[in-house]
Tab-separated table of C-alpha atoms in Angstrom:
chain	number	residue	atom	x	y	z
A	1	UNK	CA	82.195	-55.084	3.711
A	2	UNK	CA	85.607	-54.208	5.121
A	3	UNK	CA	87.689	-51.066	4.776
A	4	UNK	CA	89.615	-52.430	1.779
A	5	UNK	CA	86.506	-52.783	-0.417
A	6	UNK	CA	85.711	-50.300	-3.168
A	7	UNK	CA	82.768	-48.065	-2.271
A	8	UNK	CA	80.595	-45.749	-4.349
A	9	UNK	CA	82.625	-42.860	-2.982
A	10	UNK	CA	85.827	-44.417	-4.333
A	11	UNK	CA	84.261	-44.555	-7.795
A	12	UNK	CA	83.847	-40.766	-7.920
A	13	UNK	CA	87.550	-39.928	-8.262
A	14	UNK	CA	90.614	-41.492	-9.875
A	15	UNK	CA	92.491	-44.236	-8.063
A	16	UNK	CA	95.882	-43.388	-9.583
A	17	UNK	CA	96.766	-40.233	-11.517
A	18	UNK	CA	98.438	-40.264	-14.939
A	19	UNK	CA	98.395	-43.997	-15.473
A	20	UNK	CA	96.731	-45.108	-18.700
A	21	UNK	CA	95.942	-48.659	-19.866
A	22	UNK	CA	95.741	-49.907	-16.255
A	23	UNK	CA	96.068	-53.562	-15.363
A	24	UNK	CA	95.473	-55.030	-11.882
A	25	UNK	CA	96.159	-58.665	-11.025
A	26	UNK	CA	95.224	-60.277	-7.694
A	27	UNK	CA	97.753	-63.025	-6.969
A	28	UNK	CA	97.615	-65.990	-4.599
A	29	UNK	CA	100.294	-64.344	-2.427
A	30	UNK	CA	97.608	-61.889	-1.283
A	31	UNK	CA	98.920	-58.878	-3.199
A	32	UNK	CA	97.190	-56.781	-5.811
A	33	UNK	CA	99.730	-55.991	-8.549
A	34	UNK	CA	99.400	-52.930	-10.770
A	35	UNK	CA	101.053	-51.898	-14.016
A	36	UNK	CA	100.123	-49.363	-16.692
A	37	UNK	CA	101.494	-47.052	-19.369
A	38	UNK	CA	103.526	-44.228	-17.823
A	39	UNK	CA	103.278	-40.758	-19.447
A	40	UNK	CA	106.880	-40.917	-20.693
A	41	UNK	CA	106.276	-44.253	-22.485
A	42	UNK	CA	109.843	-45.241	-21.616
A	43	UNK	CA	109.638	-47.976	-18.951
A	44	UNK	CA	107.555	-50.644	-17.253
A	45	UNK	CA	106.662	-50.244	-13.592
A	46	UNK	CA	105.092	-52.548	-11.032
A	47	UNK	CA	103.512	-51.675	-7.730
A	48	UNK	CA	101.650	-53.838	-5.229
A	49	UNK	CA	99.458	-53.502	-2.169
A	50	UNK	CA	97.163	-55.570	0.051
A	51	UNK	CA	94.089	-53.838	-1.361
A	52	UNK	CA	93.039	-52.170	-4.589
A	53	UNK	CA	92.789	-48.825	-2.793
A	54	UNK	CA	96.251	-49.332	-1.342
A	55	UNK	CA	97.757	-49.273	-4.829
A	56	UNK	CA	97.261	-45.506	-4.913
A	57	UNK	CA	100.053	-44.997	-2.361
A	58	UNK	CA	102.241	-47.976	-3.258
A	59	UNK	CA	105.791	-47.245	-4.343
A	60	UNK	CA	106.376	-48.182	-8.013
A	61	UNK	CA	109.386	-50.254	-9.016
A	62	UNK	CA	110.852	-49.913	-12.516
A	63	UNK	CA	111.516	-53.457	-13.742
A	64	UNK	CA	112.456	-52.703	-17.365
A	65	UNK	CA	113.468	-49.696	-19.505
A	66	UNK	CA	113.248	-49.112	-23.229
A	67	UNK	CA	116.210	-49.746	-25.533
A	68	UNK	CA	118.207	-46.885	-27.015
A	69	UNK	CA	117.257	-47.879	-30.568
A	70	UNK	CA	115.808	-50.722	-32.614
A	71	UNK	CA	112.858	-52.822	-31.394
A	72	UNK	CA	111.449	-51.910	-27.969
A	73	UNK	CA	112.917	-48.388	-28.041
A	74	UNK	CA	109.800	-46.186	-28.306
A	75	UNK	CA	106.128	-46.015	-27.280
A	76	UNK	CA	106.255	-48.552	-24.450
A	77	UNK	CA	102.547	-49.172	-24.023
A	78	UNK	CA	99.965	-51.154	-22.105
A	79	UNK	CA	101.966	-53.709	-20.081
A	80	UNK	CA	100.022	-56.589	-18.554
A	81	UNK	CA	101.282	-58.862	-15.766
A	82	UNK	CA	100.313	-62.552	-15.823
A	83	UNK	CA	101.320	-65.607	-13.791
A	84	UNK	CA	101.401	-68.748	-15.956
A	85	UNK	CA	102.881	-72.157	-15.121
A	86	UNK	CA	104.685	-70.769	-12.064
A	87	UNK	CA	106.382	-68.000	-14.027
A	88	UNK	CA	105.647	-64.305	-14.405
A	89	UNK	CA	105.055	-62.755	-17.822
A	90	UNK	CA	104.603	-59.203	-18.998
A	91	UNK	CA	103.065	-58.556	-22.411
A	92	UNK	CA	103.545	-55.057	-23.783
A	93	UNK	CA	103.619	-53.040	-27.003
A	94	UNK	CA	106.616	-51.089	-28.283
A	95	UNK	CA	107.809	-49.202	-31.337
A	96	UNK	CA	111.242	-48.201	-32.628
A	97	UNK	CA	113.031	-44.890	-32.111
A	98	UNK	CA	113.691	-44.923	-35.862
A	99	UNK	CA	110.020	-45.656	-36.603
A	100	UNK	CA	107.817	-44.918	-33.557
A	101	UNK	CA	104.666	-46.434	-35.091
A	102	UNK	CA	106.329	-49.737	-35.965
A	103	UNK	CA	104.561	-51.209	-32.949
A	104	UNK	CA	104.557	-54.903	-32.072
A	105	UNK	CA	103.882	-57.074	-28.979
A	106	UNK	CA	106.813	-58.274	-26.848
A	107	UNK	CA	107.110	-60.576	-23.852
A	108	UNK	CA	109.177	-60.480	-20.652
A	109	UNK	CA	109.566	-63.532	-18.385
A	110	UNK	CA	110.607	-63.849	-14.749
A	111	UNK	CA	111.049	-67.272	-13.108
A	112	UNK	CA	111.190	-65.887	-9.553
A	113	UNK	CA	108.222	-66.521	-7.280
A	114	UNK	CA	108.315	-62.780	-6.511
A	115	UNK	CA	108.035	-60.460	-9.547
A	116	UNK	CA	109.835	-57.751	-7.586
A	117	UNK	CA	112.883	-60.056	-7.458
A	118	UNK	CA	114.713	-62.200	-9.989
A	119	UNK	CA	115.494	-61.189	-13.564
A	120	UNK	CA	113.119	-60.086	-16.284
A	121	UNK	CA	114.288	-61.775	-19.465
A	122	UNK	CA	113.308	-60.516	-22.900
A	123	UNK	CA	111.638	-63.372	-24.779
A	124	UNK	CA	111.207	-61.488	-28.048
A	125	UNK	CA	108.054	-60.649	-30.002
A	126	UNK	CA	104.795	-62.527	-30.011
A	127	UNK	CA	104.550	-63.536	-33.676
A	128	UNK	CA	101.153	-63.548	-35.461
A	129	UNK	CA	100.341	-64.825	-38.977
A	130	UNK	CA	101.488	-61.660	-40.709
A	131	UNK	CA	103.661	-58.761	-39.650
A	132	UNK	CA	101.766	-55.523	-39.047
A	133	UNK	CA	100.896	-52.984	-36.357
A	134	UNK	CA	100.071	-55.054	-33.243
A	135	UNK	CA	99.423	-54.087	-29.624
A	136	UNK	CA	97.345	-54.559	-26.465
A	137	UNK	CA	97.803	-58.294	-26.025
A	138	UNK	CA	95.993	-59.977	-23.158
A	139	UNK	CA	96.023	-63.672	-22.242
A	140	UNK	CA	93.555	-65.855	-20.352
A	141	UNK	CA	92.882	-69.520	-19.654
A	142	UNK	CA	89.668	-71.413	-20.292
A	143	UNK	CA	88.815	-75.128	-20.180
A	144	UNK	CA	92.487	-75.997	-19.732
A	145	UNK	CA	93.685	-73.947	-22.716
A	146	UNK	CA	95.629	-70.691	-22.862
A	147	UNK	CA	94.458	-67.982	-25.260
A	148	UNK	CA	95.725	-64.617	-26.448
A	149	UNK	CA	93.623	-61.733	-27.728
A	150	UNK	CA	95.248	-58.726	-29.343
A	151	UNK	CA	94.686	-55.748	-31.639
A	152	UNK	CA	96.295	-55.791	-35.082
A	153	UNK	CA	96.045	-54.053	-38.420
A	154	UNK	CA	94.408	-56.430	-40.880
A	155	UNK	CA	96.115	-57.595	-44.072
A	156	UNK	CA	93.648	-55.426	-45.981
A	157	UNK	CA	94.662	-52.467	-43.767
A	158	UNK	CA	91.100	-51.219	-43.972
A	159	UNK	CA	91.137	-49.785	-40.444
A	160	UNK	CA	93.619	-48.931	-37.690
A	161	UNK	CA	93.149	-52.150	-35.721
A	162	UNK	CA	90.888	-55.159	-35.291
A	163	UNK	CA	90.701	-57.844	-32.601
A	164	UNK	CA	92.142	-61.335	-33.038
A	165	UNK	CA	92.223	-64.477	-30.899
A	166	UNK	CA	94.439	-67.546	-30.987
A	167	UNK	CA	95.221	-70.426	-28.719
A	168	UNK	CA	98.788	-70.391	-27.354
A	169	UNK	CA	101.381	-73.152	-27.675
A	170	UNK	CA	103.216	-71.584	-24.748
A	171	UNK	CA	103.132	-68.241	-22.932
A	172	UNK	CA	105.538	-66.869	-25.568
A	173	UNK	CA	104.179	-68.498	-28.748
A	174	UNK	CA	100.832	-68.319	-30.535
A	175	UNK	CA	99.167	-71.412	-31.948
A	176	UNK	CA	98.105	-70.272	-35.397
A	177	UNK	CA	95.993	-69.645	-37.383
A	178	UNK	CA	94.441	-66.636	-35.699
A	179	UNK	CA	90.754	-65.724	-35.808
A	180	UNK	CA	89.294	-62.298	-36.512
A	181	UNK	CA	86.866	-61.562	-33.664
A	182	UNK	CA	85.836	-57.953	-34.215
A	183	UNK	CA	86.571	-54.981	-36.446
A	184	UNK	CA	85.299	-51.379	-36.345
A	185	UNK	CA	81.903	-51.389	-38.036
A	186	UNK	CA	79.568	-49.238	-35.942
A	187	UNK	CA	79.720	-45.449	-35.825
A	188	UNK	CA	80.859	-45.468	-32.188
A	189	UNK	CA	83.873	-47.601	-33.173
A	190	UNK	CA	84.989	-45.260	-35.974
A	191	UNK	CA	85.088	-41.765	-34.467
A	192	UNK	CA	88.423	-40.113	-35.183
A	193	UNK	CA	90.033	-43.461	-35.974
A	194	UNK	CA	88.656	-46.908	-36.814
A	195	UNK	CA	89.839	-48.811	-33.757
A	196	UNK	CA	89.197	-51.992	-31.795
A	197	UNK	CA	91.891	-52.451	-29.123
A	198	UNK	CA	92.594	-52.985	-25.423
A	199	UNK	CA	90.758	-56.287	-24.926
A	200	UNK	CA	90.139	-57.747	-21.473
A	201	UNK	CA	88.309	-60.850	-20.249
A	202	UNK	CA	85.697	-61.172	-17.497
A	203	UNK	CA	84.202	-64.560	-16.595
A	204	UNK	CA	80.821	-64.815	-14.890
A	205	UNK	CA	78.285	-67.653	-14.577
A	206	UNK	CA	79.625	-69.690	-17.489
A	207	UNK	CA	79.970	-66.728	-19.815
A	208	UNK	CA	83.089	-65.021	-21.132
A	209	UNK	CA	82.720	-61.276	-21.588
A	210	UNK	CA	85.437	-59.746	-23.734
A	211	UNK	CA	85.520	-55.969	-23.496
A	212	UNK	CA	87.527	-53.729	-25.799
A	213	UNK	CA	88.019	-50.055	-26.597
A	214	UNK	CA	86.999	-48.199	-29.736
A	215	UNK	CA	87.512	-44.903	-31.611
A	216	UNK	CA	90.126	-42.212	-30.999
A	217	UNK	CA	91.786	-41.601	-27.624
A	218	UNK	CA	89.799	-38.436	-26.894
A	219	UNK	CA	86.335	-38.099	-25.375
A	220	UNK	CA	84.900	-40.386	-28.084
A	221	UNK	CA	86.901	-43.342	-26.714
A	222	UNK	CA	84.531	-45.961	-25.310
A	223	UNK	CA	84.128	-49.640	-24.450
A	224	UNK	CA	82.450	-52.350	-26.484
A	225	UNK	CA	81.846	-55.997	-25.600
A	226	UNK	CA	81.678	-59.499	-27.054
A	227	UNK	CA	80.231	-62.510	-25.216
A	228	UNK	CA	80.695	-66.263	-25.580
A	229	UNK	CA	79.826	-69.418	-23.659
A	230	UNK	CA	82.890	-70.774	-21.853
A	231	UNK	CA	82.256	-74.269	-23.273
A	232	UNK	CA	82.215	-73.125	-26.898
A	233	UNK	CA	85.155	-73.082	-29.311
A	234	UNK	CA	86.603	-69.644	-28.618
A	235	UNK	CA	88.631	-69.656	-31.838
A	236	UNK	CA	85.406	-69.865	-33.864
A	237	UNK	CA	84.007	-66.395	-34.486
A	238	UNK	CA	80.474	-67.841	-34.506
A	239	UNK	CA	80.889	-68.590	-30.801
A	240	UNK	CA	80.939	-64.864	-30.075
A	241	UNK	CA	78.126	-62.331	-30.009
A	242	UNK	CA	79.039	-58.684	-30.489
A	243	UNK	CA	76.961	-56.145	-28.573
A	244	UNK	CA	75.801	-53.461	-31.013
A	245	UNK	CA	76.050	-50.528	-28.590
A	246	UNK	CA	78.951	-49.381	-26.398
A	247	UNK	CA	78.859	-50.518	-22.767
A	248	UNK	CA	80.824	-47.603	-21.264
A	249	UNK	CA	80.979	-44.058	-22.666
A	250	UNK	CA	81.845	-40.529	-21.599
A	251	UNK	CA	79.817	-39.299	-18.623
A	252	UNK	CA	80.192	-35.525	-18.414
A	253	UNK	CA	78.096	-35.308	-15.235
A	254	UNK	CA	80.656	-37.495	-13.465
A	255	UNK	CA	83.615	-35.796	-15.144
A	256	UNK	CA	84.712	-39.009	-16.881
A	257	UNK	CA	85.763	-38.533	-20.510
A	258	UNK	CA	86.919	-41.180	-22.962
A	259	UNK	CA	86.743	-44.236	-20.667
A	260	UNK	CA	88.445	-47.361	-21.917
A	261	UNK	CA	91.403	-49.736	-22.075
A	262	UNK	CA	90.159	-51.612	-19.056
A	263	UNK	CA	91.052	-54.658	-17.012
A	264	UNK	CA	89.224	-56.637	-14.335
A	265	UNK	CA	90.026	-57.851	-10.846
A	266	UNK	CA	88.168	-59.214	-7.816
A	267	UNK	CA	87.599	-58.196	-4.229
A	268	UNK	CA	89.698	-60.073	-1.704
A	269	UNK	CA	86.767	-62.297	-0.739
A	270	UNK	CA	86.057	-63.069	-4.403
A	271	UNK	CA	82.467	-61.843	-4.181
A	272	UNK	CA	82.838	-58.601	-6.139
A	273	UNK	CA	84.179	-57.938	-9.628
A	274	UNK	CA	85.915	-54.626	-10.266
A	275	UNK	CA	86.315	-52.709	-13.503
A	276	UNK	CA	89.643	-50.921	-13.856
A	277	UNK	CA	89.832	-48.358	-16.665
A	278	UNK	CA	91.385	-45.065	-17.667
A	279	UNK	CA	89.666	-41.769	-18.460
A	280	UNK	CA	90.409	-38.051	-18.537
A	281	UNK	CA	88.754	-35.518	-16.223
A	282	UNK	CA	88.039	-33.147	-19.160
A	283	UNK	CA	86.838	-33.338	-22.764
A	284	UNK	CA	89.058	-30.808	-24.492
A	285	UNK	CA	92.109	-32.489	-26.007
A	286	UNK	CA	93.817	-32.077	-29.377
A	287	UNK	CA	93.280	-35.363	-31.190
A	288	UNK	CA	96.654	-35.053	-32.912
A	289	UNK	CA	98.364	-35.038	-29.517
A	290	UNK	CA	95.871	-36.975	-27.404
A	291	UNK	CA	98.272	-39.837	-26.740
A	292	UNK	CA	100.760	-37.395	-25.248
A	293	UNK	CA	98.289	-35.764	-22.888
A	294	UNK	CA	99.372	-37.314	-19.551
A	295	UNK	CA	96.048	-37.000	-17.774
A	296	UNK	CA	94.476	-40.331	-18.515
A	297	UNK	CA	93.929	-41.475	-14.941
A	298	UNK	CA	93.150	-44.924	-13.518
A	299	UNK	CA	89.599	-45.339	-12.192
A	300	UNK	CA	87.913	-48.289	-10.508
A	301	UNK	CA	84.277	-49.280	-9.937
A	302	UNK	CA	82.293	-52.286	-8.804
A	303	UNK	CA	80.506	-54.271	-11.478
A	304	UNK	CA	76.819	-55.085	-11.154
A	305	UNK	CA	74.985	-57.665	-13.252
A	306	UNK	CA	71.576	-57.503	-14.916
A	307	UNK	CA	68.885	-60.179	-14.826
A	308	UNK	CA	70.583	-62.052	-17.678
A	309	UNK	CA	73.932	-62.116	-15.897
A	310	UNK	CA	75.476	-59.489	-18.178
A	311	UNK	CA	77.783	-56.927	-16.564
A	312	UNK	CA	76.622	-53.342	-16.169
A	313	UNK	CA	79.476	-50.845	-16.451
A	314	UNK	CA	77.806	-47.459	-16.973
């Protein structure tokens, strides 16, 4: 182990304060890149460092700001940075100043080799089968194909959001139809609000673990998980097994409340997997205003695996 590795001591306190929906990407240039929702919900920032721990002191750069009105003018949420076909992409959710909850997924593209340079071009919305509340899009590659997973209100509008997957024709276009992967059905997914959102993908020993967040954004917020074999048809819901219990929940002894909206990254030597997630340091929060409480901090911890090769997060 070297001084840049995450230790048990690092897991006891937040990595970065007041950054929700954290996303860390380790690029081939040797940098760890970080982006997240800022408390003002008005811009997208990037920061980078040579280690995960170094991100705490890295200077953020604002690469895009919300519009004054219309699409992409309110609730700028959950940006994710991806490098696909030698271009940089940011997927994020945004509402309208005139209708803050008219939230959809949008894409930015940068053709520079350095995401801190070049121009970030707006590529418009990511368009699903039907138009409804949509957010928290992540993308990943498997067996030579590019996939997107996102949260969206179903046509039946029977809950706040469910999880969908689709192959992608390009980094800015879905290959439809889309497949319903998961919807809130267990009690722990329906506390406060009926929510499945914030998906992220972890690959390990031929398996694909798809984590997601459930329930309201207070101390009931928690992480669930689906699992599939990497060789199966990922657009077939029968390829996925949903774990019936949450895999990460509030831990009052550790002062971690409402953990969720996670991402994954690796140690520099590739031997360790890290869980990146947000949580509050206290339980008391008004559910009506929980999204505007700024103290959802970024935490990080090493992932261990059980005898079946499943990740252990708690």
